PDB file of C-alpha atoms in Angstrom:
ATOM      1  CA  UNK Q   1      62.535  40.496 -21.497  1.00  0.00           C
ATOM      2  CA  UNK Q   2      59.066  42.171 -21.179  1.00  0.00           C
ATOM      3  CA  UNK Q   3      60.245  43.920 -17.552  1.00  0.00           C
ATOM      4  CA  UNK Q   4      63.560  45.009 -18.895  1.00  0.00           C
ATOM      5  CA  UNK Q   5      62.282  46.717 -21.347  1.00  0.00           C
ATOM      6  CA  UNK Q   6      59.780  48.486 -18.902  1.00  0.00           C
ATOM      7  CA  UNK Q   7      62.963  49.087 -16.353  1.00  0.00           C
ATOM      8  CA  UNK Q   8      64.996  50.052 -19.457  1.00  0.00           C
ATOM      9  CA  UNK Q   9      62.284  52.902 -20.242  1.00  0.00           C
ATOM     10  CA  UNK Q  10      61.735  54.267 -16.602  1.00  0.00           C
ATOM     11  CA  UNK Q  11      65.414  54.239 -15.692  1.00  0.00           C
ATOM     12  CA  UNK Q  12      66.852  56.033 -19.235  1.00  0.00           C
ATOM     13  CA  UNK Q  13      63.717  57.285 -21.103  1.00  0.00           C
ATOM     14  CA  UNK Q  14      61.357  59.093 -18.500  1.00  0.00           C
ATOM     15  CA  UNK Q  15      61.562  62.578 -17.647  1.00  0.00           C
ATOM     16  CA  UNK Q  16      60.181  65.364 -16.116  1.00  0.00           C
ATOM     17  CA  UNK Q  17      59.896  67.100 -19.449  1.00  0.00           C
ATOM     18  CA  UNK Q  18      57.934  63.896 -21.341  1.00  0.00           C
ATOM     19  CA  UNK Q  19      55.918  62.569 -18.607  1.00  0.00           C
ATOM     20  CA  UNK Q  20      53.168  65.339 -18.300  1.00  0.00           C
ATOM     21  CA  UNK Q  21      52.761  64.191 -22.220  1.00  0.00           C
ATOM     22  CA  UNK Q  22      52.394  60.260 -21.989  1.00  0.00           C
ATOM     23  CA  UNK Q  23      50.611  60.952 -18.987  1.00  0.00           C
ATOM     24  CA  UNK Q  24      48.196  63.084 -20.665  1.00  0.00           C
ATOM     25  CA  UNK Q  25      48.123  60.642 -23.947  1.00  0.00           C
ATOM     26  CA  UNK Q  26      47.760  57.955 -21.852  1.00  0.00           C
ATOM     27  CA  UNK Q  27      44.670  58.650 -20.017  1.00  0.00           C
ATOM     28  CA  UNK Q  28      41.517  57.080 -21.609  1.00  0.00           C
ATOM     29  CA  UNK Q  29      39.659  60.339 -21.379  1.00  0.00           C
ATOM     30  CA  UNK Q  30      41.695  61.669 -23.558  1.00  0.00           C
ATOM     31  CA  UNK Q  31      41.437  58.589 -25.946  1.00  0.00           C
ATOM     32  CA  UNK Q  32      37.767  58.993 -26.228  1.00  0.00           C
ATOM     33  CA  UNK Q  33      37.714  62.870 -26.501  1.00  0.00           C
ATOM     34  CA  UNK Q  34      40.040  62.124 -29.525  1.00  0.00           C
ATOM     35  CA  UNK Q  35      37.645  59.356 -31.269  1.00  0.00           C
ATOM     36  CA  UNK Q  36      34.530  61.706 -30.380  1.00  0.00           C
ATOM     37  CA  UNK Q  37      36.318  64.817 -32.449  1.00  0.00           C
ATOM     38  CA  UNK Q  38      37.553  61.858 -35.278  1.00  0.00           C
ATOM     39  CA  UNK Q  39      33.468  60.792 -35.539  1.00  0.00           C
ATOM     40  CA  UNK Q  40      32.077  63.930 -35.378  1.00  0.00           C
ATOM     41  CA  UNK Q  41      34.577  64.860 -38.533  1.00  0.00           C
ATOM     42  CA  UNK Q  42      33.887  61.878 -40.337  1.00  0.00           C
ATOM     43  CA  UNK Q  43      29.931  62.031 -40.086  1.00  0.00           C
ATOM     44  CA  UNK Q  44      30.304  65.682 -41.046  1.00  0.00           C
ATOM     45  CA  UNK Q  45      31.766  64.727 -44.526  1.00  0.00           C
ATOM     46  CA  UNK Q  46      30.073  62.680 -46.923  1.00  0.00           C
ATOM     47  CA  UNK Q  47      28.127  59.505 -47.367  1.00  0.00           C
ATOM     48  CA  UNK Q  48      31.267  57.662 -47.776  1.00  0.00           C
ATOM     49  CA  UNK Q  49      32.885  58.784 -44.428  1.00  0.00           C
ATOM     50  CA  UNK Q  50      29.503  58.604 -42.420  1.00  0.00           C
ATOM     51  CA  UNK Q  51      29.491  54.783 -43.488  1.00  0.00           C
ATOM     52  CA  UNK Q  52      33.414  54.578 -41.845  1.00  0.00           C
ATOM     53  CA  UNK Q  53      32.813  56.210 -39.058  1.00  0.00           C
ATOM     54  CA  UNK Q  54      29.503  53.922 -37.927  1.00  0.00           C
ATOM     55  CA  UNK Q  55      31.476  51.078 -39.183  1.00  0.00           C
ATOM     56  CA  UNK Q  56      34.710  52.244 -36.774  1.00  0.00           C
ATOM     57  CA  UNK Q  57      32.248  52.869 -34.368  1.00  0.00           C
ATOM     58  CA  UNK Q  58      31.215  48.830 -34.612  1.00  0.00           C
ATOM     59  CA  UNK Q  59      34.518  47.557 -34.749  1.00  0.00           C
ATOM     60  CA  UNK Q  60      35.402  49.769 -31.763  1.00  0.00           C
ATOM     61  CA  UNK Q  61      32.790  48.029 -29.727  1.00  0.00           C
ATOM     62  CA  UNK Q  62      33.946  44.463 -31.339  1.00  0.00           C
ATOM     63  CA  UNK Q  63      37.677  45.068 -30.194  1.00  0.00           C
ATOM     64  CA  UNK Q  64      36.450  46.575 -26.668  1.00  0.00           C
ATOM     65  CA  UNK Q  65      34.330  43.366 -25.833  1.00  0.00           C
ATOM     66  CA  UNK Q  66      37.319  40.937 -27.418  1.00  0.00           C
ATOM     67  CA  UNK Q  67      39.792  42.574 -25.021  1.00  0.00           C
ATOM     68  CA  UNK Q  68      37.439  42.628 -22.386  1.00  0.00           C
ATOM     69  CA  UNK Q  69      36.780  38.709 -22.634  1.00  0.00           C
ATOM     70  CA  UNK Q  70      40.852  37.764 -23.177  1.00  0.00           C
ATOM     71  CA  UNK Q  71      41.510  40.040 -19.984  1.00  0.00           C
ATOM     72  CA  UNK Q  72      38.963  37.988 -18.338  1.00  0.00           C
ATOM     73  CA  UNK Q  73      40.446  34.884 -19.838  1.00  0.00           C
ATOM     74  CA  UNK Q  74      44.640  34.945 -19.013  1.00  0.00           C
ATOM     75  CA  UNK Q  75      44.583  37.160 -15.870  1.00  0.00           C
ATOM     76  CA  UNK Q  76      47.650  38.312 -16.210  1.00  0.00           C
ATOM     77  CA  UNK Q  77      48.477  40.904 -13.257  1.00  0.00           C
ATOM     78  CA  UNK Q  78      49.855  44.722 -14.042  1.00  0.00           C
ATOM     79  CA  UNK Q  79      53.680  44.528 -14.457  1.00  0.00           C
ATOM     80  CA  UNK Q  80      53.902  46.917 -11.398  1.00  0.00           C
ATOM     81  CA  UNK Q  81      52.089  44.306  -9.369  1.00  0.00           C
ATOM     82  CA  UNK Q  82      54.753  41.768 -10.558  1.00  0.00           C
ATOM     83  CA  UNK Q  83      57.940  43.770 -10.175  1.00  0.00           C
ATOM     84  CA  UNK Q  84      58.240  45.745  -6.802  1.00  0.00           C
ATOM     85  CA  UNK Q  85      61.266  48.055  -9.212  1.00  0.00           C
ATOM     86  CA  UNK Q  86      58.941  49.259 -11.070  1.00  0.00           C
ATOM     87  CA  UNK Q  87      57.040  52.544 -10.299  1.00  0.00           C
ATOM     88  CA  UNK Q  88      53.257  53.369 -12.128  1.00  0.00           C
ATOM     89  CA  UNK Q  89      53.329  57.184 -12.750  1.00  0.00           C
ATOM     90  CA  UNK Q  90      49.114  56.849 -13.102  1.00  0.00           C
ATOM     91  CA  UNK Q  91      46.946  55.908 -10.714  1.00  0.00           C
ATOM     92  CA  UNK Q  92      47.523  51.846 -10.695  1.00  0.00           C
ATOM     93  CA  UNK Q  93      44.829  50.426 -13.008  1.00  0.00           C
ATOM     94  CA  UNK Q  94      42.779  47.152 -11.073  1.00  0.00           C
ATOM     95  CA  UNK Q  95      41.709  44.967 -14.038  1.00  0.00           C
ATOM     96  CA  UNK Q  96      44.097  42.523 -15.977  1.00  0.00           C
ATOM     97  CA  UNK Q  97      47.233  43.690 -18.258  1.00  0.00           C
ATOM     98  CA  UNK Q  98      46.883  41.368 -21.240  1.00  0.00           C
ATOM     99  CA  UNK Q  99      45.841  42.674 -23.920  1.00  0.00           C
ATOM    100  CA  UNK Q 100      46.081  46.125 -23.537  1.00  0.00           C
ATOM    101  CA  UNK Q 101      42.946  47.939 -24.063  1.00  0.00           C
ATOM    102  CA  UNK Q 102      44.182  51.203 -25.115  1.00  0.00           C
ATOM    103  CA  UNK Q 103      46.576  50.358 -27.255  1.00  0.00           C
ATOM    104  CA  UNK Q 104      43.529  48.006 -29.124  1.00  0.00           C
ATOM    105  CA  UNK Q 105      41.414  51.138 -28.915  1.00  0.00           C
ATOM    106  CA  UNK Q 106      43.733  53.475 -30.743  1.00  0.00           C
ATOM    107  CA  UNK Q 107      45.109  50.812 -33.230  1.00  0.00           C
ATOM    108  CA  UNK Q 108      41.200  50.049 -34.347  1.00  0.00           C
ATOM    109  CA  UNK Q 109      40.462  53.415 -35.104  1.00  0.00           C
ATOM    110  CA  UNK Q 110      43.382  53.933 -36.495  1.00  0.00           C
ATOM    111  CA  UNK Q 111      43.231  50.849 -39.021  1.00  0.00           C
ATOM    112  CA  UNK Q 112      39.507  51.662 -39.934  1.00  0.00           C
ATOM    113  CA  UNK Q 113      40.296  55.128 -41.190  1.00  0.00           C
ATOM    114  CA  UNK Q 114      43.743  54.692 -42.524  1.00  0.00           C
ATOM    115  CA  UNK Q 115      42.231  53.767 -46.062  1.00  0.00           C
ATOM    116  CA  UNK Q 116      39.422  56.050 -45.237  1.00  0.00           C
ATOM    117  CA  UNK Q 117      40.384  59.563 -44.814  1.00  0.00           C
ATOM    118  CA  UNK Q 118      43.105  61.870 -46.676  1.00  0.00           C
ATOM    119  CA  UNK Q 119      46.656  60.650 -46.113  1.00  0.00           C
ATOM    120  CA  UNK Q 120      47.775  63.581 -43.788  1.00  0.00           C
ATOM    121  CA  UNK Q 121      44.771  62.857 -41.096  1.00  0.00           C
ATOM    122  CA  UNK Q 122      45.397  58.630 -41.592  1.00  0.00           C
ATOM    123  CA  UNK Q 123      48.769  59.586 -40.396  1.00  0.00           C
ATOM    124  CA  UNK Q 124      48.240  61.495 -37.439  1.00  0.00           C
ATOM    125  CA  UNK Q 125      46.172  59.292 -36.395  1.00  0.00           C
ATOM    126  CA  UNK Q 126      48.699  55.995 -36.678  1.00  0.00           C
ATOM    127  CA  UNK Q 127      50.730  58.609 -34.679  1.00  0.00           C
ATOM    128  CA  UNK Q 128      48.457  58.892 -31.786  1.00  0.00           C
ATOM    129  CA  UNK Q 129      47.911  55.076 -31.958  1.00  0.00           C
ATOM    130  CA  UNK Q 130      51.749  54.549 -31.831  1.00  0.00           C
ATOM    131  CA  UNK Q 131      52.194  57.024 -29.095  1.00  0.00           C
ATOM    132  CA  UNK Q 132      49.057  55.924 -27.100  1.00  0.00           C
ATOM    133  CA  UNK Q 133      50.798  52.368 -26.772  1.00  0.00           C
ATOM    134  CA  UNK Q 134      54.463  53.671 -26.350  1.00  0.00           C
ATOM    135  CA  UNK Q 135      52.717  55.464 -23.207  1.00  0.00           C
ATOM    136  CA  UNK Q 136      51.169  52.279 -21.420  1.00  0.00           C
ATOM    137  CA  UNK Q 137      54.839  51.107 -21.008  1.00  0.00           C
ATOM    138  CA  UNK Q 138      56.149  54.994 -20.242  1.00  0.00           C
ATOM    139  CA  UNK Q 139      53.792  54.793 -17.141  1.00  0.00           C
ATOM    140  CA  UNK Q 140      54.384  51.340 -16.519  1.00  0.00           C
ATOM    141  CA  UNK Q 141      51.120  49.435 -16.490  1.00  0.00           C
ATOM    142  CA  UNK Q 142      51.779  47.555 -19.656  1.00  0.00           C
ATOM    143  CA  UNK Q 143      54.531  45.026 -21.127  1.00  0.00           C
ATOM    144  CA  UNK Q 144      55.321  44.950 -24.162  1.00  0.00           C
ATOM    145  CA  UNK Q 145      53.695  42.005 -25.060  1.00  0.00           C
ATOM    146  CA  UNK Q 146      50.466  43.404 -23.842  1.00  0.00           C
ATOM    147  CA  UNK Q 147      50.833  46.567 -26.309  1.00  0.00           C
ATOM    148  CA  UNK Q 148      51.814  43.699 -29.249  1.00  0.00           C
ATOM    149  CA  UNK Q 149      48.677  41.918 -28.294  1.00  0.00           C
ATOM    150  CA  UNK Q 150      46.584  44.726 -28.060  1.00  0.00           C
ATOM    151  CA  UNK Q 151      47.996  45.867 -31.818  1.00  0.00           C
ATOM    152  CA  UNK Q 152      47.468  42.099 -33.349  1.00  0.00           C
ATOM    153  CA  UNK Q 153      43.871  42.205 -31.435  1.00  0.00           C
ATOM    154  CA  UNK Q 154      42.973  45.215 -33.452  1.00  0.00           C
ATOM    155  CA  UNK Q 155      44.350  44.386 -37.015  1.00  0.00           C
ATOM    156  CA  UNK Q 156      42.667  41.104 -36.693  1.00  0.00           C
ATOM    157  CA  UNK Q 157      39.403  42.981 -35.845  1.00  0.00           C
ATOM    158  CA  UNK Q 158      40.220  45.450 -38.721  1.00  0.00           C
ATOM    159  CA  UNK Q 159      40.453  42.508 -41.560  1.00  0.00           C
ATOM    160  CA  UNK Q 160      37.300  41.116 -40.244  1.00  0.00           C
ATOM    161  CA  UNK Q 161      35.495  44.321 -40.704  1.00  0.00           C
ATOM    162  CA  UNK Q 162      36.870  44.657 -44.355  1.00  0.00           C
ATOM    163  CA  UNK Q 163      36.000  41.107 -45.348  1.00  0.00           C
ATOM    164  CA  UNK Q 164      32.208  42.149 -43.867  1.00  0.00           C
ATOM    165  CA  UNK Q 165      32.280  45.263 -44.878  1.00  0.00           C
ATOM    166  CA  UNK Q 166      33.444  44.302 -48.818  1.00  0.00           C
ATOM    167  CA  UNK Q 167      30.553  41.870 -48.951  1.00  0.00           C
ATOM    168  CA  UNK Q 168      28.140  43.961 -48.277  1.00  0.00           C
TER     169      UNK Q 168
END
């Protein structure tokens, strides 16, 4: 199911018109130029949102290594490694697919600051987090499950940093 989803989206979704987009939302760069602008807000604020930010900043780190080591631990190849059909539109990635590490990147910043900041920034951000992971399967170097994983990776790292954080 995971690859006819991906042939369903480069066959009836992609376009010349959205693909500058995903390919620009999908580039980790990006990603990081984003969380760099979100901390630099956040430690600008108040007490309250300097404490979020360093603790996003720790639970970004926690989430990288945890991807990192499952990577490292199923091996599963890139989908366009798998499937001849389909076609990367970014330059073809050479670690593992599963989880995917983008997708856990933007979901862990997004959970950390949801309850964190005003509404109308907590849902731009879930945005870009929801985007970020639609765009590893628009370019093709993700399956869905590896964007699912890669979600369920960074809510579980999200509930461990409230239980630590509320204890403290």
């Amino acid at each position: 199911m995971d690859i006819q989803i991906l042939l369903f989206i480069q066959e009836n979704i992609r376009n010349y018109i959205l693909t500058p987009f995903f390919t620009l939302i999908t580039n980790e760069y990006f990603l990081y130029a984003i969380l760099v602008v979100l901390l630099i807000y956040m430690f600008k604020k108040n007490d309250q949102t300097r404490k979020l930010a360093k603790e996003t900043i720790i639970a970004f780190i926690i989430c990288t290594i945890l991807f990192i080591v499952l990577k490292l631990i199923f091996h599963r190849p890139r989908p366009f490694d798998a499937f001849n059909e389909l076609i990367p539109l970014v330059d073809k990635p050479t670690d593992y697919s599963f989880p995917s590490g983008h997708t856990a990147s933007a979901f862990i910043c997004a959970f950390m600051v949801y309850d964190g900041l005003p509404k109308k920034h907590s849902i731009l951000i879930i945005i870009l987090a929801i985007l970020v992971a639609f765009s590893r399967l628009y370019v093709g170097v993700h399956y869905p499950t590896d964007i699912l994983a890669g979600i369920i990776l960074a809510y579980i790292v999200y509930k461990f940093m409230k239980k630590t954080m509320s204890t403290k």
